Amino acid sequence: MRNDLPVDGDRLWADVMALAELTDPAQPYTRRSFSPRFLDGRAWLARRLAEAGLKVRIDAGGNLIGRREGSDPTRGTIMLGSHSDTVPSGGRFDGIAGVIAALEVVRSLGNDKPRHAIEVVDFLAEEPSEYGLSCVGSRAMSGYLDPGMLEYTNADGEKLGDAIDRVGGATRDLAQARRSDIAAFLELHIEQGIVLESGNIDLGLVTAIVGIARLEIIFKGAADHAGTTPMTLRHDAGVAAARTIALVSDSASALAASGQGHFVATAGVLTFEPNAANVVPGRARVVFDIRAEDHALATVFIDELDRESARLAAATHVGRSRVALLSNTTPAACDPGLRALLAQSAEALGFSTIPLASGAGHDAAFVSRIAPSAMLFVPCRGGKSHAPEEWAEPDALAAGAAVLREAVLRLEMTAPERG
Amino acid sequence: MRNDLPVDGDRLWADVMALAELTDPAQPYTRRSFSPRFLDGRAWLARRLAEAGLKVRIDAGGNLIGRREGSDPTRGTIMLGSHSDTVPSGGRFDGIAGVIAALEVVRSLGNDKPRHAIEVVDFLAEEPSEYGLSCVGSRAMSGYLDPGMLEYTNADGEKLGDAIDRVGGATRDLAQARRSDIAAFLELHIEQGIVLESGNIDLGLVTAIVGIARLEIIFKGAADHAGTTPMTLRHDAGVAAARTIALVSDSASALAASGQGHFVATAGVLTFEPNAANVVPGRARVVFDIRAEDHALATVFIDELDRESARLAAATHVGRSRVALLSNTTPAACDPGLRALLAQSAEALGFSTIPLASGAGHDAAFVSRIAPSAMLFVPCRGGKSHAPEEWAEPDALAAGAAVLREAVLRLEMTAPERG
């Protein structure tokens, strides 16, 4: 590890590992949003934020925030952070690295009062939650958590709104989560791809974050006996879902090869009911995840998926009891000024950088709608993410945190904006 | 209801409803084998058997048995019964009707000592259990519960053998469940099809029970990020499973139409892992259920499914971490002598009958390997089974029980077999 950096790389690494190890032991590394394990992680994180001298609170949207007040209220807040929740059997860096890097930046800046207020944020439920929604906390902060979304339920029937309140939010005062004081938001994250690794580049400067749509389709057939129901008389919801998934894979592959930018579509969630070997599936629920740099392309794809799934369902003698666009975000461009600032900061510290698009969604995509926002990617081994083998080097995390710190100092030194 | 029958149809109906209502209230009608609710049902049933003057025990294979001793030990045992477990969201008659009809026959015969011993049996786990196996109790009784099957585990990792012991069995003495004293086994069951209803026939005389194979395939890919992993670099286990399910539906439909007897194939169980919207499925488990009157046809189909699933997996850049024939029973013919006896009994009581094959598996298929066995079908509305709307008329159940009783009396009057 370079020993000339103004951040403590060992302390940073130790804290990433300490938070990551607060996992469901049967399924490392799992800390699902809203779960008891997630709350364990947040309690640990709240202590660390307090130890760093920050004032800790949970906002109305359920975001955990540590704040150091600034000396010049006209300058607003510099916000740094990411999220501490994981997918099932996820990794130790996705989200966590950004939260702990933010903490380390604040620690390394010492206790002198800055001009800007500085906040470290752990956004609630960035990963798709059990309630069918991702980026719950950053949606709330940017005003994109619609009242209808609060009614989404998990498998136990708990509403998302109730779950947010259960972890410390206050959804009846949800508007209080919305912010207008953020002067800059910077998020460090692992790349989750192989561009940096394969190019031997230290850090990535994100140009834009893809738009992400989630389309839920529930196929509704009849749960008949698998032995006595002839093939010709079946209403097999599972077969309708399977045919649709196969078609989506084919057409997404064709679109991805068509040269219209990054395009992917995935059926990650599929559940059969009753899911018994001798019963024809009476119900099959699929959630499709569709991501595109070109928003128009995603819109056309979703329309076609709606039509084609209806056609395949009819051909299989089943219906669709639900077709719902659970979410549909537009691509988000990172702030040009902050991108330049990050580039200059990296250069000043001797790190190589490259501009690249993010195929993954991030809280920064929502925050960018209310404040200048930018992201810094650190390389991850083999591009592997959302898996136990997810890995980032200690050096890479320290480099990223050092660049974040340098960017904060440069923001502090700029002349205040005159309204 | 005909009031000249020698069974108490009201008592029979009331007991069917009473047992059926011991259900998971959130998911009627569910009483999964090995569950606390299942044990509630068995406790209720054991009391009813004891009230009828029967000696109640659980055999080494976990079957609940009520026995009345006979006066002539050389005549062996007449066994009547079925099963009390259900599929998830199943019905009130599948299995239950046969157990309660058997109880009603014994009650209606009074307390005089019969020549044969008479037993009422509730076979353990006739429906596919959480351990991936059906007909657990009748397999044990007939010697077809292999030691390897005792190692099957449920989602919590509990072994089937431990589960059998937990509900009162004794798998270290499993051979003690095997019987050589059964002179006749008769099982009443709902048809689970529409032949009787559409022909307005009172009762069905089963000619044969289809062979049933269960093939488990686990597709193993890579749980990569659904946003950053290009379509060309994916190892999507879910897509491989979906393509295989679509192919099975197509080829089973073609075989069913080919005039080679009853043939059906179903993918009733499918689970994705990690089953999160933004993760490419790294693992997909499918259980196929394949049923044929012609065993050779099933064998050819299973071989082709093995080959084709390997081809589709390779084309999708995924592997298969498991391909296992969980079970594979041969078709079972019902005993001609007992079929004739049931026909004569029905005729004597004025009920119309028709011979028909069973597309569903039953405990009688296993018992037929060690003793003369036959089945009696009662009509069920619309052929619906394994669903909450499953329905049989009180009259139909009373007619079936009366025919069973008549058959038992005729067996009692036959001259004993001379060895």
mmCIF file with all atom_site columns, N, CA, C and O in Angstrom, chain A residues 2-40:
data_model
loop_
_atom_site.group_PDB
_atom_site.id
_atom_site.type_symbol
_atom_site.label_atom_id
_atom_site.label_alt_id
_atom_site.label_comp_id
_atom_site.label_asym_id
_atom_site.label_entity_id
_atom_site.label_seq_id
_atom_site.pdbx_PDB_ins_code
_atom_site.Cartn_x
_atom_site.Cartn_y
_atom_site.Cartn_z
_atom_site.occupancy
_atom_site.B_iso_or_equiv
_atom_site.pdbx_formal_charge
_atom_site.auth_seq_id
_atom_site.auth_comp_id
_atom_site.auth_asym_id
_atom_site.auth_atom_id
_atom_site.pdbx_PDB_model_num
ATOM 1   N N  . ARG A 1 2  ? 0.517   2.234   -0.821 1.00 0.00 ? 2  ARG A N  1
ATOM 2   C CA . ARG A 1 2  ? 1.256   3.511   -0.811 1.00 0.00 ? 2  ARG A CA 1
ATOM 3   C C  . ARG A 1 2  ? 1.135   4.122   0.579  1.00 0.00 ? 2  ARG A C  1
ATOM 4   O O  . ARG A 1 2  ? 0.059   4.196   1.149  1.00 0.00 ? 2  ARG A O  1
ATOM 5   N N  . ASN A 1 3  ? 2.260   4.551   1.140  1.00 0.00 ? 3  ASN A N  1
ATOM 6   C CA . ASN A 1 3  ? 2.201   5.084   2.502  1.00 0.00 ? 3  ASN A CA 1
ATOM 7   C C  . ASN A 1 3  ? 2.218   6.609   2.545  1.00 0.00 ? 3  ASN A C  1
ATOM 8   O O  . ASN A 1 3  ? 2.362   7.209   3.598  1.00 0.00 ? 3  ASN A O  1
ATOM 9   N N  . ASP A 1 4  ? 2.053   7.213   1.353  1.00 0.00 ? 4  ASP A N  1
ATOM 10  C CA . ASP A 1 4  ? 2.054   8.685   1.318  1.00 0.00 ? 4  ASP A CA 1
ATOM 11  C C  . ASP A 1 4  ? 0.640   9.252   1.210  1.00 0.00 ? 4  ASP A C  1
ATOM 12  O O  . ASP A 1 4  ? 0.479   10.453  1.008  1.00 0.00 ? 4  ASP A O  1
ATOM 13  N N  . LEU A 1 5  ? -0.369  8.399   1.340  1.00 0.00 ? 5  LEU A N  1
ATOM 14  C CA . LEU A 1 5  ? -1.738  8.894   1.181  1.00 0.00 ? 5  LEU A CA 1
ATOM 15  C C  . LEU A 1 5  ? -2.247  9.495   2.492  1.00 0.00 ? 5  LEU A C  1
ATOM 16  O O  . LEU A 1 5  ? -1.916  9.004   3.570  1.00 0.00 ? 5  LEU A O  1
ATOM 17  N N  . PRO A 1 6  ? -3.079  10.528  2.404  1.00 0.00 ? 6  PRO A N  1
ATOM 18  C CA . PRO A 1 6  ? -3.577  11.198  3.617  1.00 0.00 ? 6  PRO A CA 1
ATOM 19  C C  . PRO A 1 6  ? -4.797  10.506  4.227  1.00 0.00 ? 6  PRO A C  1
ATOM 20  O O  . PRO A 1 6  ? -5.536  11.134  4.973  1.00 0.00 ? 6  PRO A O  1
ATOM 21  N N  . VAL A 1 7  ? -5.039  9.252   3.863  1.00 0.00 ? 7  VAL A N  1
ATOM 22  C CA . VAL A 1 7  ? -6.092  8.475   4.538  1.00 0.00 ? 7  VAL A CA 1
ATOM 23  C C  . VAL A 1 7  ? -5.436  7.253   5.147  1.00 0.00 ? 7  VAL A C  1
ATOM 24  O O  . VAL A 1 7  ? -4.344  6.855   4.738  1.00 0.00 ? 7  VAL A O  1
ATOM 25  N N  . ASP A 1 8  ? -6.091  6.655   6.155  1.00 0.00 ? 8  ASP A N  1
ATOM 26  C CA . ASP A 1 8  ? -5.555  5.471   6.815  1.00 0.00 ? 8  ASP A CA 1
ATOM 27  C C  . ASP A 1 8  ? -6.141  4.228   6.141  1.00 0.00 ? 8  ASP A C  1
ATOM 28  O O  . ASP A 1 8  ? -7.247  3.798   6.441  1.00 0.00 ? 8  ASP A O  1
ATOM 29  N N  . GLY A 1 9  ? -5.377  3.677   5.177  1.00 0.00 ? 9  GLY A N  1
ATOM 30  C CA . GLY A 1 9  ? -5.861  2.550   4.379  1.00 0.00 ? 9  GLY A CA 1
ATOM 31  C C  . GLY A 1 9  ? -6.132  1.311   5.211  1.00 0.00 ? 9  GLY A C  1
ATOM 32  O O  . GLY A 1 9  ? -7.065  0.550   4.913  1.00 0.00 ? 9  GLY A O  1
ATOM 33  N N  . ASP A 1 10 ? -5.338  1.099   6.256  1.00 0.00 ? 10 ASP A N  1
ATOM 34  C CA . ASP A 1 10 ? -5.553  -0.079  7.103  1.00 0.00 ? 10 ASP A CA 1
ATOM 35  C C  . ASP A 1 10 ? -6.867  0.039   7.884  1.00 0.00 ? 10 ASP A C  1
ATOM 36  O O  . ASP A 1 10 ? -7.625  -0.914  8.000  1.00 0.00 ? 10 ASP A O  1
ATOM 37  N N  . ARG A 1 11 ? -7.111  1.230   8.419  1.00 0.00 ? 11 ARG A N  1
ATOM 38  C CA . ARG A 1 11 ? -8.343  1.468   9.182  1.00 0.00 ? 11 ARG A CA 1
ATOM 39  C C  . ARG A 1 11 ? -9.558  1.335   8.264  1.00 0.00 ? 11 ARG A C  1
ATOM 40  O O  . ARG A 1 11 ? -10.572 0.733   8.639  1.00 0.00 ? 11 ARG A O  1
ATOM 41  N N  . LEU A 1 12 ? -9.430  1.871   7.067  1.00 0.00 ? 12 LEU A N  1
ATOM 42  C CA . LEU A 1 12 ? -10.487 1.764   6.064  1.00 0.00 ? 12 LEU A CA 1
ATOM 43  C C  . LEU A 1 12 ? -10.796 0.297   5.766  1.00 0.00 ? 12 LEU A C  1
ATOM 44  O O  . LEU A 1 12 ? -11.946 -0.148  5.796  1.00 0.00 ? 12 LEU A O  1
ATOM 45  N N  . TRP A 1 13 ? -9.740  -0.470  5.496  1.00 0.00 ? 13 TRP A N  1
ATOM 46  C CA . TRP A 1 13 ? -9.903  -1.888  5.154  1.00 0.00 ? 13 TRP A CA 1
ATOM 47  C C  . TRP A 1 13 ? -10.528 -2.675  6.321  1.00 0.00 ? 13 TRP A C  1
ATOM 48  O O  . TRP A 1 13 ? -11.448 -3.474  6.128  1.00 0.00 ? 13 TRP A O  1
ATOM 49  N N  . ALA A 1 14 ? -10.017 -2.403  7.529  1.00 0.00 ? 14 ALA A N  1
ATOM 50  C CA . ALA A 1 14 ? -10.521 -3.133  8.704  1.00 0.00 ? 14 ALA A CA 1
ATOM 51  C C  . ALA A 1 14 ? -12.011 -2.867  8.903  1.00 0.00 ? 14 ALA A C  1
ATOM 52  O O  . ALA A 1 14 ? -12.776 -3.778  9.247  1.00 0.00 ? 14 ALA A O  1
ATOM 53  N N  . ASP A 1 15 ? -12.446 -1.645  8.651  1.00 0.00 ? 15 ASP A N  1
ATOM 54  C CA . ASP A 1 15 ? -13.864 -1.320  8.838  1.00 0.00 ? 15 ASP A CA 1
ATOM 55  C C  . ASP A 1 15 ? -14.741 -1.930  7.737  1.00 0.00 ? 15 ASP A C  1
ATOM 56  O O  . ASP A 1 15 ? -15.872 -2.334  7.992  1.00 0.00 ? 15 ASP A O  1
ATOM 57  N N  . VAL A 1 16 ? -14.215 -1.984  6.508  1.00 0.00 ? 16 VAL A N  1
ATOM 58  C CA . VAL A 1 16 ? -14.970 -2.651  5.433  1.00 0.00 ? 16 VAL A CA 1
ATOM 59  C C  . VAL A 1 16 ? -15.194 -4.120  5.813  1.00 0.00 ? 16 VAL A C  1
ATOM 60  O O  . VAL A 1 16 ? -16.306 -4.646  5.729  1.00 0.00 ? 16 VAL A O  1
ATOM 61  N N  . MET A 1 17 ? -14.128 -4.774  6.279  1.00 0.00 ? 17 MET A N  1
ATOM 62  C CA . MET A 1 17 ? -14.239 -6.185  6.643  1.00 0.00 ? 17 MET A CA 1
ATOM 63  C C  . MET A 1 17 ? -15.177 -6.375  7.854  1.00 0.00 ? 17 MET A C  1
ATOM 64  O O  . MET A 1 17 ? -15.974 -7.312  7.897  1.00 0.00 ? 17 MET A O  1
ATOM 65  N N  . ALA A 1 18 ? -15.067 -5.456  8.831  1.00 0.00 ? 18 ALA A N  1
ATOM 66  C CA . ALA A 1 18 ? -15.891 -5.591  10.045 1.00 0.00 ? 18 ALA A CA 1
ATOM 67  C C  . ALA A 1 18 ? -17.375 -5.497  9.693  1.00 0.00 ? 18 ALA A C  1
ATOM 68  O O  . ALA A 1 18 ? -18.195 -6.293  10.179 1.00 0.00 ? 18 ALA A O  1
ATOM 69  N N  . LEU A 1 19 ? -17.736 -4.550  8.818  1.00 0.00 ? 19 LEU A N  1
ATOM 70  C CA . LEU A 1 19 ? -19.143 -4.415  8.440  1.00 0.00 ? 19 LEU A CA 1
ATOM 71  C C  . LEU A 1 19 ? -19.575 -5.608  7.581  1.00 0.00 ? 19 LEU A C  1
ATOM 72  O O  . LEU A 1 19 ? -20.658 -6.172  7.762  1.00 0.00 ? 19 LEU A O  1
ATOM 73  N N  . ALA A 1 20 ? -18.691 -6.017  6.654  1.00 0.00 ? 20 ALA A N  1
ATOM 74  C CA . ALA A 1 20 ? -19.037 -7.124  5.750  1.00 0.00 ? 20 ALA A CA 1
ATOM 75  C C  . ALA A 1 20 ? -19.298 -8.409  6.529  1.00 0.00 ? 20 ALA A C  1
ATOM 76  O O  . ALA A 1 20 ? -20.166 -9.207  6.155  1.00 0.00 ? 20 ALA A O  1
ATOM 77  N N  . GLU A 1 21 ? -18.559 -8.589  7.619  1.00 0.00 ? 21 GLU A N  1
ATOM 78  C CA . GLU A 1 21 ? -18.700 -9.848  8.367  1.00 0.00 ? 21 GLU A CA 1
ATOM 79  C C  . GLU A 1 21 ? -19.980 -9.899  9.204  1.00 0.00 ? 21 GLU A C  1
ATOM 80  O O  . GLU A 1 21 ? -20.297 -10.942 9.774  1.00 0.00 ? 21 GLU A O  1
ATOM 81  N N  . LEU A 1 22 ? -20.706 -8.800  9.290  1.00 0.00 ? 22 LEU A N  1
ATOM 82  C CA . LEU A 1 22 ? -22.029 -8.851  9.934  1.00 0.00 ? 22 LEU A CA 1
ATOM 83  C C  . LEU A 1 22 ? -23.010 -9.430  8.911  1.00 0.00 ? 22 LEU A C  1
ATOM 84  O O  . LEU A 1 22 ? -23.855 -8.737  8.356  1.00 0.00 ? 22 LEU A O  1
ATOM 85  N N  . THR A 1 23 ? -22.875 -10.719 8.646  1.00 0.00 ? 23 THR A N  1
ATOM 86  C CA . THR A 1 23 ? -23.617 -11.394 7.581  1.00 0.00 ? 23 THR A CA 1
ATOM 87  C C  . THR A 1 23 ? -24.392 -12.570 8.144  1.00 0.00 ? 23 THR A C  1
ATOM 88  O O  . THR A 1 23 ? -24.029 -13.109 9.195  1.00 0.00 ? 23 THR A O  1
ATOM 89  N N  . ASP A 1 24 ? -25.441 -12.943 7.437  1.00 0.00 ? 24 ASP A N  1
ATOM 90  C CA . ASP A 1 24 ? -26.069 -14.230 7.696  1.00 0.00 ? 24 ASP A CA 1
ATOM 91  C C  . ASP A 1 24 ? -24.994 -15.299 7.514  1.00 0.00 ? 24 ASP A C  1
ATOM 92  O O  . ASP A 1 24 ? -24.473 -15.467 6.416  1.00 0.00 ? 24 ASP A O  1
ATOM 93  N N  . PRO A 1 25 ? -24.610 -16.023 8.579  1.00 0.00 ? 25 PRO A N  1
ATOM 94  C CA . PRO A 1 25 ? -23.473 -16.944 8.461  1.00 0.00 ? 25 PRO A CA 1
ATOM 95  C C  . PRO A 1 25 ? -23.751 -18.097 7.495  1.00 0.00 ? 25 PRO A C  1
ATOM 96  O O  . PRO A 1 25 ? -22.828 -18.648 6.903  1.00 0.00 ? 25 PRO A O  1
ATOM 97  N N  . ALA A 1 26 ? -25.014 -18.439 7.302  1.00 0.00 ? 26 ALA A N  1
ATOM 98  C CA . ALA A 1 26 ? -25.351 -19.564 6.425  1.00 0.00 ? 26 ALA A CA 1
ATOM 99  C C  . ALA A 1 26 ? -25.261 -19.168 4.954  1.00 0.00 ? 26 ALA A C  1
ATOM 100 O O  . ALA A 1 26 ? -25.264 -20.033 4.084  1.00 0.00 ? 26 ALA A O  1
ATOM 101 N N  . GLN A 1 27 ? -25.173 -17.874 4.664  1.00 0.00 ? 27 GLN A N  1
ATOM 102 C CA . GLN A 1 27 ? -25.280 -17.407 3.284  1.00 0.00 ? 27 GLN A CA 1
ATOM 103 C C  . GLN A 1 27 ? -24.435 -16.150 3.114  1.00 0.00 ? 27 GLN A C  1
ATOM 104 O O  . GLN A 1 27 ? -24.982 -15.079 2.834  1.00 0.00 ? 27 GLN A O  1
ATOM 105 N N  . PRO A 1 28 ? -23.111 -16.256 3.336  1.00 0.00 ? 28 PRO A N  1
ATOM 106 C CA . PRO A 1 28 ? -22.296 -15.040 3.197  1.00 0.00 ? 28 PRO A CA 1
ATOM 107 C C  . PRO A 1 28 ? -22.291 -14.566 1.753  1.00 0.00 ? 28 PRO A C  1
ATOM 108 O O  . PRO A 1 28 ? -22.277 -15.389 0.855  1.00 0.00 ? 28 PRO A O  1
ATOM 109 N N  . TYR A 1 29 ? -22.317 -13.268 1.489  1.00 0.00 ? 29 TYR A N  1
ATOM 110 C CA . TYR A 1 29 ? -22.404 -12.164 2.455  1.00 0.00 ? 29 TYR A CA 1
ATOM 111 C C  . TYR A 1 29 ? -23.780 -11.551 2.274  1.00 0.00 ? 29 TYR A C  1
ATOM 112 O O  . TYR A 1 29 ? -24.040 -10.937 1.237  1.00 0.00 ? 29 TYR A O  1
ATOM 113 N N  . THR A 1 30 ? -24.636 -11.731 3.268  1.00 0.00 ? 30 THR A N  1
ATOM 114 C CA . THR A 1 30 ? -26.024 -11.318 3.141  1.00 0.00 ? 30 THR A CA 1
ATOM 115 C C  . THR A 1 30 ? -26.421 -10.419 4.305  1.00 0.00 ? 30 THR A C  1
ATOM 116 O O  . THR A 1 30 ? -26.314 -10.811 5.467  1.00 0.00 ? 30 THR A O  1
ATOM 117 N N  . ARG A 1 31 ? -26.857 -9.224  3.971  1.00 0.00 ? 31 ARG A N  1
ATOM 118 C CA . ARG A 1 31 ? -27.378 -8.285  4.967  1.00 0.00 ? 31 ARG A CA 1
ATOM 119 C C  . ARG A 1 31 ? -28.507 -7.548  4.262  1.00 0.00 ? 31 ARG A C  1
ATOM 120 O O  . ARG A 1 31 ? -28.377 -6.436  3.781  1.00 0.00 ? 31 ARG A O  1
ATOM 121 N N  . ARG A 1 32 ? -29.661 -8.258  4.173  1.00 0.00 ? 32 ARG A N  1
ATOM 122 C CA . ARG A 1 32 ? -30.790 -7.741  3.411  1.00 0.00 ? 32 ARG A CA 1
ATOM 123 C C  . ARG A 1 32 ? -31.399 -6.524  4.094  1.00 0.00 ? 32 ARG A C  1
ATOM 124 O O  . ARG A 1 32 ? -31.572 -6.516  5.323  1.00 0.00 ? 32 ARG A O  1
ATOM 125 N N  . SER A 1 33 ? -31.757 -5.531  3.297  1.00 0.00 ? 33 SER A N  1
ATOM 126 C CA . SER A 1 33 ? -32.364 -4.340  3.870  1.00 0.00 ? 33 SER A CA 1
ATOM 127 C C  . SER A 1 33 ? -33.590 -4.726  4.686  1.00 0.00 ? 33 SER A C  1
ATOM 128 O O  . SER A 1 33 ? -34.305 -5.652  4.325  1.00 0.00 ? 33 SER A O  1
ATOM 129 N N  . PHE A 1 34 ? -33.802 -4.032  5.787  1.00 0.00 ? 34 PHE A N  1
ATOM 130 C CA . PHE A 1 34 ? -34.945 -4.204  6.690  1.00 0.00 ? 34 PHE A CA 1
ATOM 131 C C  . PHE A 1 34 ? -34.839 -5.438  7.591  1.00 0.00 ? 34 PHE A C  1
ATOM 132 O O  . PHE A 1 34 ? -35.703 -5.652  8.420  1.00 0.00 ? 34 PHE A O  1
ATOM 133 N N  . SER A 1 35 ? -33.786 -6.255  7.413  1.00 0.00 ? 35 SER A N  1
ATOM 134 C CA . SER A 1 35 ? -33.657 -7.477  8.215  1.00 0.00 ? 35 SER A CA 1
ATOM 135 C C  . SER A 1 35 ? -32.984 -7.167  9.546  1.00 0.00 ? 35 SER A C  1
ATOM 136 O O  . SER A 1 35 ? -32.334 -6.125  9.703  1.00 0.00 ? 35 SER A O  1
ATOM 137 N N  . PRO A 1 36 ? -33.125 -8.053  10.532 1.00 0.00 ? 36 PRO A N  1
ATOM 138 C CA . PRO A 1 36 ? -32.406 -7.854  11.804 1.00 0.00 ? 36 PRO A CA 1
ATOM 139 C C  . PRO A 1 36 ? -30.894 -7.690  11.595 1.00 0.00 ? 36 PRO A C  1
ATOM 140 O O  . PRO A 1 36 ? -30.255 -6.866  12.240 1.00 0.00 ? 36 PRO A O  1
ATOM 141 N N  . ARG A 1 37 ? -30.326 -8.460  10.657 1.00 0.00 ? 37 ARG A N  1
ATOM 142 C CA . ARG A 1 37 ? -28.888 -8.352  10.391 1.00 0.00 ? 37 ARG A CA 1
ATOM 143 C C  . ARG A 1 37 ? -28.539 -6.956  9.857  1.00 0.00 ? 37 ARG A C  1
ATOM 144 O O  . ARG A 1 37 ? -27.505 -6.383  10.224 1.00 0.00 ? 37 ARG A O  1
ATOM 145 N N  . PHE A 1 38 ? -29.376 -6.432  9.005  1.00 0.00 ? 38 PHE A N  1
ATOM 146 C CA . PHE A 1 38 ? -29.172 -5.076  8.476  1.00 0.00 ? 38 PHE A CA 1
ATOM 147 C C  . PHE A 1 38 ? -29.148 -4.066  9.615  1.00 0.00 ? 38 PHE A C  1
ATOM 148 O O  . PHE A 1 38 ? -28.291 -3.157  9.648  1.00 0.00 ? 38 PHE A O  1
ATOM 149 N N  . LEU A 1 39 ? -30.071 -4.237  10.572 1.00 0.00 ? 39 LEU A N  1
ATOM 150 C CA . LEU A 1 39 ? -30.119 -3.304  11.705 1.00 0.00 ? 39 LEU A CA 1
ATOM 151 C C  . LEU A 1 39 ? -28.884 -3.455  12.588 1.00 0.00 ? 39 LEU A C  1
ATOM 152 O O  . LEU A 1 39 ? -28.380 -2.470  13.142 1.00 0.00 ? 39 LEU A O  1
ATOM 153 N N  . ASP A 1 40 ? -28.357 -4.684  12.703 1.00 0.00 ? 40 ASP A N  1
ATOM 154 C CA . ASP A 1 40 ? -27.078 -4.889  13.404 1.00 0.00 ? 40 ASP A CA 1
ATOM 155 C C  . ASP A 1 40 ? -25.980 -4.068  12.733 1.00 0.00 ? 40 ASP A C  1
ATOM 156 O O  . ASP A 1 40 ? -25.183 -3.392  13.397 1.00 0.00 ? 40 ASP A O  1
#
